[in-house]
Amino acid sequence: MGKYLIIWTAKARHQYIQHLIYAQQEFGNKAFYGWVHCVKEMENRLREYPKSYGILRQFKGKHQYRGHIVIKNFKIIYAIDERRQTVRIVAIWDMRMNPQKLSNFLT
């Protein structure tokens, strides 16, 4: 198995930046760099082992979504394209929110 390319959707990248800004403003540099470190570790793992994290069965649609908790209450949602050897990160979900909103977003 070769290395997979990680692609962030514009919406997911925007969510990530917003979480970084909030973490720095509310909790300081340690929280900011904690986010960066956790996301980089996840990306590195996905490059080698894209199926490492569980399938989110509640989100049935065009794609099979998987998710990984990166910081306490936040899950990164992604889909794998085996043919193109890509991992497409589609959302960062605050798990304290209504899951129906994420379901509507993903379908």
Coordinates of C-alpha atoms in Angstrom, one line a residue:
M1 CA 0.0 0.0 0.0
G2 CA 1.4 3.4 -1.0
K3 CA 1.0 6.7 0.8
Y4 CA -2.4 8.4 0.5
L5 CA -2.7 12.1 -0.3
I6 CA -4.6 14.1 2.3
I7 CA -7.1 16.6 0.9
W8 CA -9.0 19.0 3.0
T9 CA -12.3 20.4 1.7
A10 CA -12.6 24.2 2.0
K11 CA -15.3 23.9 4.6
A12 CA -13.2 21.5 6.7
R13 CA -10.1 23.7 6.4
H14 CA -12.2 26.7 7.5
Q15 CA -13.5 24.8 10.5
Y16 CA -10.0 23.8 11.5
I17 CA -8.7 27.4 11.3
Q18 CA -11.7 28.5 13.4
H19 CA -10.9 25.9 16.1
L20 CA -7.3 26.9 16.1
I21 CA -8.2 30.6 16.5
Y22 CA -10.6 29.8 19.3
A23 CA -8.1 27.5 21.1
Q24 CA -5.4 30.2 21.1
Q25 CA -7.7 33.0 22.2
E26 CA -9.4 31.0 25.0
F27 CA -6.7 28.7 26.1
G28 CA -3.4 30.0 24.8
N29 CA -0.5 28.6 22.8
K30 CA -0.4 25.2 24.5
A31 CA -4.0 24.5 23.3
F32 CA -3.2 25.8 19.8
Y33 CA -0.1 23.7 19.4
G34 CA -2.0 20.7 20.9
W35 CA -4.5 21.0 18.1
V36 CA -1.8 21.3 15.5
H37 CA 0.1 18.3 16.9
C38 CA -3.0 16.0 17.1
V39 CA -4.1 16.8 13.6
K40 CA -0.6 16.3 12.1
E41 CA -0.3 12.9 13.9
M42 CA -3.7 11.9 12.5
E43 CA -2.7 13.0 8.9
N44 CA 0.5 11.0 9.2
R45 CA -1.4 7.9 10.2
L46 CA -4.0 8.4 7.5
R47 CA -1.3 8.6 4.8
E48 CA -0.1 5.1 5.7
Y49 CA -3.3 3.5 7.1
P50 CA -6.4 5.3 5.9
K51 CA -8.7 2.6 7.4
S52 CA -7.3 3.1 10.9
Y53 CA -10.3 4.8 12.2
G54 CA -13.9 3.5 12.5
I55 CA -16.7 3.8 10.0
L56 CA -19.5 6.1 11.0
R57 CA -22.5 3.9 10.2
Q58 CA -25.0 6.6 11.1
F59 CA -24.0 8.6 8.1
K60 CA -25.2 6.6 5.1
G61 CA -24.9 8.3 1.8
K62 CA -22.8 8.5 -1.3
H63 CA -19.6 8.0 0.7
Q64 CA -18.5 5.8 3.5
Y65 CA -17.4 8.2 6.2
R66 CA -14.9 7.5 9.0
G67 CA -14.0 9.5 12.0
H68 CA -11.3 10.1 14.5
I69 CA -11.5 12.0 17.8
V70 CA -8.6 14.5 17.8
I71 CA -9.3 16.7 20.9
K72 CA -11.7 15.6 23.6
N73 CA -15.0 16.6 21.9
F74 CA -13.9 17.0 18.3
K75 CA -14.0 14.4 15.6
I76 CA -12.5 14.7 12.2
I77 CA -14.7 13.2 9.5
Y78 CA -13.2 11.8 6.3
A79 CA -13.8 9.6 3.3
I80 CA -11.3 7.4 1.4
D81 CA -11.0 7.2 -2.4
E82 CA -9.1 3.9 -2.9
R83 CA -8.8 4.4 -6.7
R84 CA -7.1 7.8 -6.4
Q85 CA -5.4 6.9 -3.1
T86 CA -6.7 10.0 -1.4
V87 CA -8.3 10.8 2.0
R88 CA -10.7 13.7 1.9
I89 CA -11.3 15.4 5.2
V90 CA -14.8 16.8 5.1
A91 CA -15.6 18.2 8.6
I92 CA -14.4 18.7 12.1
W93 CA -17.4 17.9 14.3
D94 CA -18.0 19.2 17.8
M95 CA -19.6 16.1 19.3
R96 CA -21.5 18.1 21.8
M97 CA -23.7 19.4 19.0
N98 CA -26.8 17.8 17.5
P99 CA -25.7 14.9 15.3
Q100 CA -28.6 15.5 12.9
K101 CA -26.8 18.7 11.7
L102 CA -23.8 16.7 10.7
S103 CA -25.9 14.1 9.1
N104 CA -27.6 16.8 7.0
F105 CA -24.2 18.2 6.1
L106 CA -22.7 14.9 5.0
T107 CA -25.7 13.6 2.9

